[in-house]
Amino acid sequence: MNIVLLGAPGAGKGTQAQRLVAEYGLAHISTGDLLRAAVKAQSKLGKEAKGYMDAGRLVPDKLVINLVKERLQEDDAKRGFILDGFPRNSQQAVVLDSELKDMGIDLDVALLVDVRPEVIINRLSSRRTCRECGYTAQAGVDACPRCGGEMYQRDDDKPETIAQRLETYGNKTAPLVEYYAGHGILKQVDGDRDVNEVYADVKSLLGL
């Protein structure tokens, strides 16, 4: 099964993706992770991406799609994948569909994890991140359980910044949701609830 995962920052997409990966062996393809890994490995695409990132510019869609295509050729992705973080708008979705078609790959589901803005602001503003490894936990955890690093609140996780991010997300993503609805593959789950309830509904929606 090939899935595009949709939802605002803090909607709990990553948690649901991790459970699907653990239970069904799908490849979790996060474009953020792909970019960081490519830069760290100093691959050709990574060096190109780093040039844009160092200049404070957005990495071009074509470069991101090339990273995704490269990742899709790995063995685990052939069993099915969850694409997380891309596409971010309907223009990117059109390009992605074209590239996947050339590879003989179809998307089965666009899964939207829908959460009210006030719930997301509360979730993210109480989140702390490890300076060393990026592990996230709730406020009150002073040392990273994974590596022992310092936990801190990212600027992105402050309430005023979260509100701006949600506004940007809403403006760009509403047409993307409509795009996949128009293609008849959009499925939506209420992400405001306990993660176990959400996951049960996700599996039901996906027919798993």
mmCIF file of C-alpha atoms in Angstrom:
data_model
loop_
_atom_site.group_PDB
_atom_site.id
_atom_site.type_symbol
_atom_site.label_atom_id
_atom_site.label_comp_id
_atom_site.label_asym_id
_atom_site.label_seq_id
_atom_site.Cartn_x
_atom_site.Cartn_y
_atom_site.Cartn_z
ATOM 1 C CA MET A 1 0.000 0.000 0.000
ATOM 2 C CA ASN A 2 1.329 3.425 -1.002
ATOM 3 C CA ILE A 3 0.189 6.310 1.194
ATOM 4 C CA VAL A 4 0.589 10.089 1.212
ATOM 5 C CA LEU A 5 0.248 11.327 4.789
ATOM 6 C CA LEU A 6 -1.374 14.737 5.287
ATOM 7 C CA GLY A 7 -1.878 16.849 8.396
ATOM 8 C CA ALA A 8 -0.721 20.003 10.135
ATOM 9 C CA PRO A 9 2.484 20.159 12.208
ATOM 10 C CA GLY A 10 1.721 18.450 15.514
ATOM 11 C CA ALA A 11 -1.259 16.483 14.192
ATOM 12 C CA GLY A 12 0.394 13.201 15.162
ATOM 13 C CA LYS A 13 1.238 12.018 11.646
ATOM 14 C CA GLY A 14 4.651 10.728 12.699
ATOM 15 C CA THR A 15 3.205 8.600 15.515
ATOM 16 C CA GLN A 16 0.682 6.949 13.207
ATOM 17 C CA ALA A 17 3.317 6.409 10.513
ATOM 18 C CA GLN A 18 5.678 4.728 12.996
ATOM 19 C CA ARG A 19 2.953 2.297 14.051
ATOM 20 C CA LEU A 20 2.108 1.393 10.465
ATOM 21 C CA VAL A 21 5.787 0.874 9.702
ATOM 22 C CA ALA A 22 6.277 -1.350 12.756
ATOM 23 C CA GLU A 23 3.204 -3.483 12.102
ATOM 24 C CA TYR A 24 3.176 -3.741 8.318
ATOM 25 C CA GLY A 25 6.768 -3.113 7.224
ATOM 26 C CA LEU A 26 5.996 -0.062 5.088
ATOM 27 C CA ALA A 27 8.823 2.353 4.306
ATOM 28 C CA HIS A 28 8.412 5.700 6.108
ATOM 29 C CA ILE A 29 9.734 8.303 3.686
ATOM 30 C CA SER A 30 10.119 11.671 5.411
ATOM 31 C CA THR A 31 11.471 14.312 3.049
ATOM 32 C CA GLY A 32 13.021 16.161 5.987
ATOM 33 C CA ASP A 33 14.924 13.025 6.981
ATOM 34 C CA LEU A 34 15.939 12.410 3.357
ATOM 35 C CA LEU A 35 17.392 15.906 3.044
ATOM 36 C CA ARG A 36 19.308 15.668 6.317
ATOM 37 C CA ALA A 37 20.682 12.233 5.419
ATOM 38 C CA ALA A 38 21.733 13.335 1.929
ATOM 39 C CA VAL A 39 23.521 16.405 3.295
ATOM 40 C CA LYS A 40 25.271 14.327 5.960
ATOM 41 C CA ALA A 41 26.343 11.710 3.390
ATOM 42 C CA GLN A 42 27.585 14.487 1.083
ATOM 43 C CA SER A 43 25.906 12.797 -1.883
ATOM 44 C CA LYS A 44 25.515 14.693 -5.147
ATOM 45 C CA LEU A 45 21.909 15.600 -4.318
ATOM 46 C CA GLY A 46 22.893 16.340 -0.713
ATOM 47 C CA LYS A 47 25.575 18.823 -1.738
ATOM 48 C CA GLU A 48 23.109 20.522 -4.072
ATOM 49 C CA ALA A 49 20.470 20.719 -1.329
ATOM 50 C CA LYS A 50 23.003 22.061 1.187
ATOM 51 C CA GLY A 51 23.771 24.964 -1.122
ATOM 52 C CA TYR A 52 20.142 26.064 -1.022
ATOM 53 C CA MET A 53 19.776 25.433 2.705
ATOM 54 C CA ASP A 54 22.959 27.341 3.600
ATOM 55 C CA ALA A 55 21.674 30.288 1.572
ATOM 56 C CA GLY A 56 18.377 30.200 3.487
ATOM 57 C CA ARG A 57 16.441 29.245 0.361
ATOM 58 C CA LEU A 58 13.841 26.533 -0.138
ATOM 59 C CA VAL A 59 15.143 23.356 -1.722
ATOM 60 C CA PRO A 60 13.562 23.162 -5.214
ATOM 61 C CA ASP A 61 10.728 20.687 -5.753
ATOM 62 C CA LYS A 62 12.656 18.843 -8.468
ATOM 63 C CA LEU A 63 15.546 18.130 -6.123
ATOM 64 C CA VAL A 64 13.219 16.855 -3.382
ATOM 65 C CA ILE A 65 11.401 14.624 -5.869
ATOM 66 C CA ASN A 66 14.722 13.225 -7.097
ATOM 67 C CA LEU A 67 15.544 12.306 -3.484
ATOM 68 C CA VAL A 68 12.138 10.642 -3.118
ATOM 69 C CA LYS A 69 12.584 8.724 -6.391
ATOM 70 C CA GLU A 70 16.002 7.528 -5.247
ATOM 71 C CA ARG A 71 14.504 6.340 -1.939
ATOM 72 C CA LEU A 72 11.617 4.564 -3.680
ATOM 73 C CA GLN A 73 14.098 2.344 -5.507
ATOM 74 C CA GLU A 74 15.242 0.754 -2.236
ATOM 75 C CA ASP A 75 13.923 -2.730 -1.447
ATOM 76 C CA ASP A 76 11.762 -1.853 1.567
ATOM 77 C CA ALA A 77 9.802 0.762 -0.420
ATOM 78 C CA LYS A 78 8.770 -1.896 -2.915
ATOM 79 C CA ARG A 79 6.577 -3.447 -0.203
ATOM 80 C CA GLY A 80 4.708 -0.145 0.160
ATOM 81 C CA PHE A 81 5.501 3.293 1.563
ATOM 82 C CA ILE A 82 4.235 6.257 3.556
ATOM 83 C CA LEU A 83 5.260 9.601 2.078
ATOM 84 C CA ASP A 84 5.463 12.198 4.870
ATOM 85 C CA GLY A 85 6.224 15.902 4.309
ATOM 86 C CA PHE A 86 5.765 15.957 0.543
ATOM 87 C CA PRO A 87 3.813 17.075 -1.386
ATOM 88 C CA ARG A 88 2.997 20.276 0.499
ATOM 89 C CA ASN A 89 0.739 21.835 -2.138
ATOM 90 C CA SER A 90 -1.287 20.811 -5.193
ATOM 91 C CA GLN A 91 1.419 21.909 -7.642
ATOM 92 C CA GLN A 92 3.885 19.513 -6.019
ATOM 93 C CA ALA A 93 1.228 16.790 -6.034
ATOM 94 C CA VAL A 94 0.795 17.096 -9.807
ATOM 95 C CA VAL A 95 4.560 16.767 -10.373
ATOM 96 C CA LEU A 96 4.779 13.850 -7.930
ATOM 97 C CA ASP A 97 1.943 11.997 -9.677
ATOM 98 C CA SER A 98 3.674 12.429 -13.028
ATOM 99 C CA GLU A 99 7.002 11.126 -11.698
ATOM 100 C CA LEU A 100 5.382 8.174 -9.932
ATOM 101 C CA LYS A 101 3.480 7.285 -13.107
ATOM 102 C CA ASP A 102 6.777 7.173 -15.004
ATOM 103 C CA MET A 103 8.045 4.743 -12.358
ATOM 104 C CA GLY A 104 4.934 2.572 -12.627
ATOM 105 C CA ILE A 105 3.819 3.458 -9.091
ATOM 106 C CA ASP A 106 0.279 4.394 -8.008
ATOM 107 C CA LEU A 107 -0.812 6.127 -4.812
ATOM 108 C CA ASP A 108 -3.529 4.169 -3.004
ATOM 109 C CA VAL A 109 -4.545 6.613 -0.257
ATOM 110 C CA ALA A 110 -4.041 10.214 0.823
ATOM 111 C CA LEU A 111 -4.615 10.002 4.598
ATOM 112 C CA LEU A 112 -5.457 13.258 6.385
ATOM 113 C CA VAL A 113 -4.951 13.325 10.164
ATOM 114 C CA ASP A 114 -7.268 16.191 11.093
ATOM 115 C CA VAL A 115 -6.740 18.030 14.395
ATOM 116 C CA ARG A 116 -8.229 21.310 15.662
ATOM 117 C CA PRO A 117 -5.721 24.234 15.741
ATOM 118 C CA GLU A 118 -6.135 24.825 19.495
ATOM 119 C CA VAL A 119 -5.248 21.184 20.202
ATOM 120 C CA ILE A 120 -2.116 21.443 18.038
ATOM 121 C CA ILE A 121 -0.981 24.671 19.730
ATOM 122 C CA ASN A 122 -1.343 23.010 23.142
ATOM 123 C CA ARG A 123 0.516 19.881 21.997
ATOM 124 C CA LEU A 124 3.442 21.618 20.347
ATOM 125 C CA SER A 125 3.943 24.356 22.935
ATOM 126 C CA SER A 126 4.443 21.647 25.576
ATOM 127 C CA ARG A 127 6.958 19.775 23.413
ATOM 128 C CA ARG A 128 10.689 19.713 24.144
ATOM 129 C CA THR A 129 13.436 18.599 21.744
ATOM 130 C CA CYS A 130 16.909 17.164 22.367
ATOM 131 C CA ARG A 131 19.711 19.447 21.167
ATOM 132 C CA GLU A 132 21.859 16.430 20.308
ATOM 133 C CA CYS A 133 19.667 13.850 18.554
ATOM 134 C CA GLY A 134 16.312 15.578 17.927
ATOM 135 C CA TYR A 135 14.276 13.254 20.201
ATOM 136 C CA THR A 136 11.003 14.886 21.314
ATOM 137 C CA ALA A 137 9.172 14.611 24.643
ATOM 138 C CA GLN A 138 6.714 16.554 26.758
ATOM 139 C CA ALA A 139 7.751 19.440 29.042
ATOM 140 C CA GLY A 140 9.274 18.281 32.313
ATOM 141 C CA VAL A 141 11.818 15.933 30.726
ATOM 142 C CA ASP A 142 15.178 17.604 31.381
ATOM 143 C CA ALA A 143 17.514 14.994 29.870
ATOM 144 C CA CYS A 144 16.997 13.085 26.634
ATOM 145 C CA PRO A 145 15.987 9.451 27.339
ATOM 146 C CA ARG A 146 17.809 8.394 24.176
ATOM 147 C CA CYS A 147 21.219 10.102 24.445
ATOM 148 C CA GLY A 148 21.194 12.179 27.646
ATOM 149 C CA GLY A 149 21.334 15.485 25.767
ATOM 150 C CA GLU A 150 19.734 18.747 26.891
ATOM 151 C CA MET A 151 16.010 19.152 26.168
ATOM 152 C CA TYR A 152 14.842 22.603 25.049
ATOM 153 C CA GLN A 153 11.861 24.381 23.471
ATOM 154 C CA ARG A 154 12.429 25.163 19.800
ATOM 155 C CA ASP A 155 11.346 28.579 18.547
ATOM 156 C CA ASP A 156 9.020 26.701 16.183
ATOM 157 C CA ASP A 157 7.218 25.268 19.221
ATOM 158 C CA LYS A 158 6.289 28.607 20.819
ATOM 159 C CA PRO A 159 2.535 29.402 20.651
ATOM 160 C CA GLU A 160 2.817 32.550 18.498
ATOM 161 C CA THR A 161 5.056 30.771 15.981
ATOM 162 C CA ILE A 162 2.800 27.715 15.901
ATOM 163 C CA ALA A 163 -0.208 29.893 15.042
ATOM 164 C CA GLN A 164 1.706 31.364 12.083
ATOM 165 C CA ARG A 165 2.784 27.904 10.912
ATOM 166 C CA LEU A 166 -0.811 26.658 11.060
ATOM 167 C CA GLU A 167 -2.038 29.624 9.026
ATOM 168 C CA THR A 168 0.600 28.963 6.367
ATOM 169 C CA TYR A 169 -0.232 25.264 6.390
ATOM 170 C CA GLY A 170 -3.941 25.957 5.981
ATOM 171 C CA ASN A 171 -3.411 28.327 3.056
ATOM 172 C CA LYS A 172 -1.165 25.917 1.172
ATOM 173 C CA THR A 173 -2.716 22.599 2.073
ATOM 174 C CA ALA A 174 -6.458 23.158 1.623
ATOM 175 C CA PRO A 175 -6.074 22.926 -2.186
ATOM 176 C CA LEU A 176 -3.937 19.785 -1.733
ATOM 177 C CA VAL A 177 -6.699 18.095 0.268
ATOM 178 C CA GLU A 178 -9.171 19.052 -2.476
ATOM 179 C CA TYR A 179 -6.777 17.678 -5.106
ATOM 180 C CA TYR A 180 -6.681 14.214 -3.560
ATOM 181 C CA ALA A 181 -10.415 14.294 -2.820
ATOM 182 C CA GLY A 182 -10.941 14.997 -6.518
ATOM 183 C CA HIS A 183 -8.864 11.937 -7.347
ATOM 184 C CA GLY A 184 -11.050 9.830 -5.068
ATOM 185 C CA ILE A 185 -8.242 8.652 -2.754
ATOM 186 C CA LEU A 186 -8.639 11.004 0.242
ATOM 187 C CA LYS A 187 -9.456 9.439 3.609
ATOM 188 C CA GLN A 188 -9.753 11.469 6.816
ATOM 189 C CA VAL A 189 -9.315 10.527 10.465
ATOM 190 C CA ASP A 190 -10.084 12.583 13.598
ATOM 191 C CA GLY A 191 -6.693 13.031 15.262
ATOM 192 C CA ASP A 192 -7.980 14.870 18.363
ATOM 193 C CA ARG A 193 -8.343 11.602 20.301
ATOM 194 C CA ASP A 194 -6.108 9.101 22.073
ATOM 195 C CA VAL A 195 -3.398 7.769 19.741
ATOM 196 C CA ASN A 196 -4.672 4.183 20.106
ATOM 197 C CA GLU A 197 -8.178 5.192 19.021
ATOM 198 C CA VAL A 198 -6.762 7.130 16.084
ATOM 199 C CA TYR A 199 -4.613 4.179 15.022
ATOM 200 C CA ALA A 200 -7.572 1.785 15.176
ATOM 201 C CA ASP A 201 -9.504 4.098 12.854
ATOM 202 C CA VAL A 202 -6.483 4.497 10.547
ATOM 203 C CA LYS A 203 -6.248 0.718 10.108
ATOM 204 C CA SER A 204 -9.981 0.491 9.494
ATOM 205 C CA LEU A 205 -9.854 3.259 6.872
ATOM 206 C CA LEU A 206 -6.915 1.584 5.137
ATOM 207 C CA GLY A 207 -8.607 -1.829 5.245
ATOM 208 C CA LEU A 208 -5.810 -3.341 7.321
#
